Amino acid sequence: MTDPFAPLYDGFGRLHTSLRISVTDRCNIRCFYCMPAENVRFLPRREILSFEEIERFARVVARMGVNKLRLTGGEPTVRHGLADLVRMLAFVPGIDDIALTTNGILLAEQAQGLKDAGLHRLNVSLDALNAETFKKITRREGFERVLEGIFAAQRVGFEKIKINAVAIRGLTEDEVVPLGNFARQHDLEVRFIEFMPLDADGAWQNDQVLPGHRIREILELGILPLVPLPRPDPSQPATDYVFADGRGRIGFINPVTEPFCGDCNRLRITAEGKIRNCLFSIEEWDARAVMRSGGSDEDLANLVRSCVAAKKAGHGINSDEFVKPARAMYEIGG
Ligand code: SAM
Ligand code: SF4
C-alpha cells in the first residue's frame, strides 16, 4: 500500500512543496481585478477554518514534503490574531519558510508582531505610486498607509520585501518607471504581474494584459538596461532582473504570455478549507469536511493526494477551451 505521507508528485512528475493558505475572503479594499465593487457576500465565520484546523492541515502536508507556506486571502491582516497563526505554523516540523502576501494597509501596526511570531518573508501589493491611480484600482483610500506599511516592515527587519504590481494596459503604463525607481531607492524588488482572468466581474479581456516584455522595454528605456539574475529555484513564478548598475531588482510574473505551469510546485487551500491544485482549477477537495467529520490525518493526506493527482498540465488561459473558474481571486487566495 502507498504511504499516505509519501512526497506529492502529480501525474506530470511535478513535486509539490509549497502551500498557499487563504486565511480569509474578507478585504479592506476592493481591487477591480479581484473583488466586486460593493455588496460582497463574505463567508460566515463558522465556515472559515479555525487556526487549529489550518495548523493541522499544514502538519499533514508538511509530512508529505511541503516546506513552504504563504498566507494570503482576501486580506490576511484583517483576520484577527494573524500573528498567532504565524507562531503556530512556525512550530510545524518541516516548515522552513513562511511568507505573507498583503495589501499593506494594516502592516504598519502588525509588522513587529508578525516578525516576532516568525514570519520570514513579505510581499506587499502596490500597483501604482500615483494616489489617484491607486484609488481607481482599489476603489478605496489607503495609498499612504501602504507606503507606511512597507517602510515600517523594513524598520522591524524584514529584508528583500517584494512589491506585487498588477499591470493593466491602458491604466498602469505610467506607473512602470516610478515603480522601477521605487525599487532602486528603497532596496525592494518590484514584481510586475500580468492581469489574469480571475476578476469577480468577469470583465477580463486579453487586451487588458500589459505583457511583461512590454514592461521590460519601458523600464530599459526609462531607467537602465536590465540584467537577468540566476534562477536557483525553477518553481519560482518570477523571472528576476537587476538594473545594470546593480541597484533595484525587478521581477516579471507572466502567467498569460509565458505560462510557467511546467514547474509549478504549489497547492492551495481556501479560507473555508477547499484544496485546489491550481488558481484556475474548477474542481476542489473538501478538507474541512474531512476534518469536521472526524477524519484521520491519513484521510486528509489521501484527499490531498487525490487533488494533486488530478492536476492538469497547465491552466490553458490561452486555449479556446479555457473555462474561467467560478470563484474570483479573493475567494481562492492569490
Ligand atoms: N490581499 C492581499 C494582497 O492584495 O496582497 C493578498 C491576496 S491578493 C488576491 C494576492 C495577489 O494577487 C495580489 O498581489 C494581487 O494584486 C494579485 N491579484 C489579484 N487579482 C489578480 C488578477 N486578476 N490578476 C493578477 N493578479 C491578481
Ligand atoms: Fe483585497 Fe488583495 Fe483582492 Fe486587492 S487583491 S481586493 S487587496 S484581496
Coordinates of N, CA and C in Angstrom, one line a residue, residues 55-154:
E55 N -3.6 24.7 11.1 CA -2.3 24.2 11.6 C -2.3 22.7 11.3
R56 N -3.4 22.0 11.6 CA -3.5 20.6 11.4 C -3.2 20.2 9.9
F57 N -3.8 21.0 9.0 CA -3.7 20.8 7.6 C -2.2 20.9 7.2
A58 N -1.6 22.0 7.8 CA -0.2 22.3 7.5 C 0.7 21.2 8.0
R59 N 0.4 20.6 9.1 CA 1.2 19.5 9.7 C 1.1 18.3 8.8
V60 N -0.1 18.0 8.2 CA -0.3 16.9 7.4 C 0.5 17.1 6.1
V61 N 0.4 18.2 5.4 CA 1.1 18.4 4.2 C 2.6 18.5 4.4
A62 N 3.0 19.0 5.6 CA 4.5 19.1 5.9 C 5.0 17.6 5.9
R63 N 4.2 16.7 6.5 CA 4.7 15.3 6.5 C 4.8 14.7 5.1
M64 N 4.1 15.4 4.1 CA 4.2 14.9 2.7 C 5.3 15.7 1.9
G65 N 6.0 16.5 2.6 CA 7.2 17.2 2.0 C 7.0 18.7 1.7
V66 N 5.8 19.2 2.1 CA 5.6 20.7 1.9 C 6.5 21.4 2.9
N67 N 7.3 22.3 2.4 CA 8.2 23.1 3.4 C 8.0 24.6 3.3
K68 N 7.2 25.0 2.4 CA 7.0 26.5 2.3 C 5.5 26.8 2.4
L69 N 5.2 27.8 3.2 CA 3.8 28.3 3.3 C 3.7 29.7 3.0
R70 N 2.6 30.1 2.3 CA 2.3 31.5 2.1 C 0.9 31.8 2.6
L71 N 0.8 32.8 3.4 CA -0.6 33.2 3.9 C -1.1 34.3 3.0
T72 N -2.3 34.1 2.6 CA -2.9 35.1 1.7 C -4.4 35.2 1.9
G73 N -5.1 35.7 0.9 CA -6.6 35.9 1.2 C -7.3 36.3 -0.1
G74 N -8.3 37.0 0.0 CA -8.7 38.1 0.8 C -7.4 38.8 1.4
E75 N -7.7 39.6 2.4 CA -6.6 40.3 3.0 C -6.2 39.7 4.4
P76 N -5.1 39.0 4.4 CA -4.8 38.2 5.6 C -4.7 39.0 6.9
T77 N -4.3 40.3 6.8 CA -4.1 41.1 8.0 C -5.5 41.5 8.7
V78 N -6.6 41.3 8.0 CA -7.9 41.6 8.6 C -8.4 40.4 9.5
R79 N -7.7 39.3 9.4 CA -8.1 38.2 10.2 C -7.5 38.4 11.6
H80 N -8.4 38.4 12.6 CA -8.0 38.7 13.9 C -6.9 37.7 14.4
G81 N -5.8 38.1 15.0 CA -4.8 37.2 15.6 C -3.9 36.6 14.5
L82 N -3.7 37.2 13.4 CA -2.9 36.6 12.3 C -1.5 36.2 12.9
A83 N -0.9 37.0 13.7 CA 0.4 36.7 14.2 C 0.4 35.4 15.0
D84 N -0.7 35.1 15.7 CA -0.8 33.9 16.5 C -0.8 32.7 15.6
L85 N -1.4 32.8 14.4 CA -1.4 31.7 13.4 C 0.0 31.5 12.9
V86 N 0.7 32.6 12.6 CA 2.1 32.5 12.2 C 2.9 31.8 13.2
R87 N 2.7 32.1 14.5 CA 3.5 31.5 15.5 C 3.2 30.0 15.6
M88 N 2.0 29.6 15.4 CA 1.6 28.2 15.4 C 2.3 27.4 14.2
L89 N 2.2 28.1 13.1 CA 2.8 27.5 11.9 C 4.3 27.3 11.9
A90 N 4.9 28.3 12.6 CA 6.4 28.3 12.7 C 6.9 27.1 13.5
F91 N 6.0 26.5 14.3 CA 6.4 25.3 15.0 C 6.1 24.0 14.3
V92 N 5.5 24.1 13.1 CA 5.2 22.8 12.4 C 6.5 22.2 11.9
P93 N 6.8 21.0 12.3 CA 8.0 20.3 11.8 C 8.1 20.2 10.3
G94 N 9.2 20.6 9.7 CA 9.3 20.6 8.3 C 9.1 21.9 7.5
I95 N 8.4 22.8 8.2 CA 8.2 24.1 7.6 C 9.4 25.0 7.8
D96 N 10.0 25.4 6.7 CA 11.2 26.3 7.0 C 11.0 27.7 6.4
D97 N 9.9 28.0 5.8 CA 9.7 29.3 5.2 C 8.2 29.7 5.3
I98 N 7.9 30.8 5.9 CA 6.5 31.3 6.0 C 6.5 32.7 5.4
A99 N 5.7 32.9 4.4 CA 5.6 34.2 3.8 C 4.2 34.7 3.9
L100 N 4.0 36.0 3.6 CA 2.7 36.6 3.7 C 2.5 37.6 2.5
T101 N 1.4 37.5 1.9 CA 1.1 38.5 0.8 C 0.0 39.4 1.4
T102 N 0.2 40.7 1.4 CA -0.7 41.6 2.0 C -0.8 42.9 1.2
N103 N -2.0 43.6 1.3 CA -2.1 44.9 0.6 C -1.4 46.0 1.4
G104 N -0.9 45.7 2.6 CA -0.1 46.6 3.3 C -0.8 47.6 4.2
I105 N -2.1 47.7 4.0 CA -2.8 48.8 4.7 C -2.7 48.7 6.2
L106 N -2.7 47.5 6.8 CA -2.6 47.3 8.2 C -1.2 46.9 8.7
L107 N -0.3 47.0 7.7 CA 1.1 46.4 8.0 C 1.9 47.2 9.0
A108 N 1.7 48.5 9.0 CA 2.5 49.4 10.0 C 2.2 48.9 11.4
E109 N 0.9 48.6 11.7 CA 0.5 48.2 13.0 C 1.0 46.7 13.3
Q110 N 1.0 45.9 12.3 CA 1.2 44.5 12.5 C 2.7 43.9 12.3
A111 N 3.5 44.8 11.6 CA 4.8 44.3 11.2 C 5.6 43.7 12.3
Q112 N 5.7 44.4 13.4 CA 6.6 43.9 14.5 C 6.1 42.6 15.0
G113 N 4.7 42.5 15.2 CA 4.1 41.3 15.8 C 4.4 40.1 14.8
L114 N 4.2 40.3 13.6 CA 4.4 39.3 12.6 C 5.9 38.8 12.6
K115 N 6.8 39.8 12.7 CA 8.2 39.4 12.7 C 8.5 38.6 13.9
D116 N 8.0 39.1 15.1 CA 8.3 38.3 16.3 C 7.7 36.9 16.3
A117 N 6.6 36.8 15.6 CA 5.9 35.5 15.5 C 6.7 34.5 14.6
G118 N 7.6 35.0 13.8 CA 8.4 34.0 13.0 C 8.1 34.1 11.5
L119 N 7.4 35.2 11.0 CA 7.2 35.4 9.6 C 8.6 35.7 8.9
H120 N 8.8 34.9 7.8 CA 10.1 35.1 7.2 C 10.1 36.2 6.1
R121 N 9.1 36.1 5.3 CA 9.1 37.0 4.1 C 7.8 37.7 3.8
L122 N 7.9 38.8 3.1 CA 6.7 39.6 2.9 C 6.6 40.1 1.4
N123 N 5.4 39.9 0.9 CA 5.1 40.6 -0.4 C 4.0 41.6 -0.1
V124 N 4.2 42.8 -0.6 CA 3.2 43.9 -0.4 C 2.7 44.3 -1.8
S125 N 1.4 44.3 -1.9 CA 0.8 44.6 -3.2 C 0.7 46.1 -3.4
L126 N 1.2 46.7 -4.4 CA 1.1 48.1 -4.7 C 1.2 48.3 -6.2
D127 N 0.1 48.6 -6.8 CA 0.2 48.7 -8.3 C 0.6 50.1 -8.9
A128 N 0.5 51.1 -8.0 CA 0.6 52.5 -8.5 C 1.3 53.3 -7.4
L129 N 2.1 54.3 -7.9 CA 2.7 55.2 -6.9 C 2.0 56.6 -7.0
N130 N 1.0 56.6 -7.9 CA 0.1 57.8 -8.0 C -1.2 57.5 -7.2
A131 N -1.4 58.4 -6.2 CA -2.5 58.1 -5.3 C -3.9 58.0 -6.0
E132 N -4.1 58.7 -7.1 CA -5.3 58.7 -7.9 C -5.5 57.3 -8.6
T133 N -4.4 56.9 -9.2 CA -4.5 55.6 -9.9 C -4.7 54.5 -8.8
F134 N -4.0 54.6 -7.7 CA -4.2 53.6 -6.6 C -5.7 53.5 -6.3
K135 N -6.4 54.7 -6.2 CA -7.8 54.7 -5.8 C -8.7 54.2 -6.9
K136 N -8.3 54.5 -8.1 CA -9.1 53.9 -9.3 C -9.0 52.4 -9.2
I137 N -7.9 51.8 -8.9 CA -7.8 50.4 -8.9 C -8.4 49.8 -7.7
T138 N -8.2 50.3 -6.5 CA -8.6 49.7 -5.3 C -10.0 50.1 -4.8
R139 N -10.5 51.2 -5.4 CA -11.8 51.8 -5.1 C -11.9 52.2 -3.6
R140 N -10.8 52.4 -3.0 CA -10.7 52.8 -1.6 C -9.5 53.7 -1.4
E141 N -9.5 54.4 -0.2 CA -8.4 55.2 0.2 C -7.3 54.2 0.8
G142 N -6.2 54.7 1.1 CA -5.2 53.8 1.8 C -3.8 53.9 1.2
F143 N -3.6 54.6 0.1 CA -2.3 54.6 -0.5 C -1.1 55.0 0.5
E144 N -1.3 56.0 1.3 CA -0.3 56.4 2.2 C 0.0 55.3 3.2
R145 N -1.0 54.7 3.6 CA -0.9 53.6 4.7 C 0.0 52.5 4.1
V146 N -0.2 52.2 2.8 CA 0.6 51.1 2.2 C 2.1 51.5 2.3
L147 N 2.3 52.7 1.9 CA 3.8 53.1 1.9 C 4.3 53.1 3.4
E148 N 3.5 53.6 4.3 CA 3.9 53.5 5.7 C 4.2 52.0 6.1
G149 N 3.3 51.2 5.7 CA 3.4 49.7 6.0 C 4.7 49.2 5.5
I150 N 5.1 49.5 4.2 CA 6.3 49.0 3.7 C 7.5 49.4 4.5
F151 N 7.6 50.7 4.8 CA 8.7 51.3 5.5 C 8.8 50.7 6.9
A152 N 7.6 50.6 7.5 CA 7.6 50.0 8.9 C 8.1 48.6 8.9
A153 N 7.7 47.8 7.9 CA 8.2 46.4 7.8 C 9.7 46.4 7.6
Q154 N 10.3 47.3 6.8 CA 11.7 47.4 6.7 C 12.4 47.7 8.0

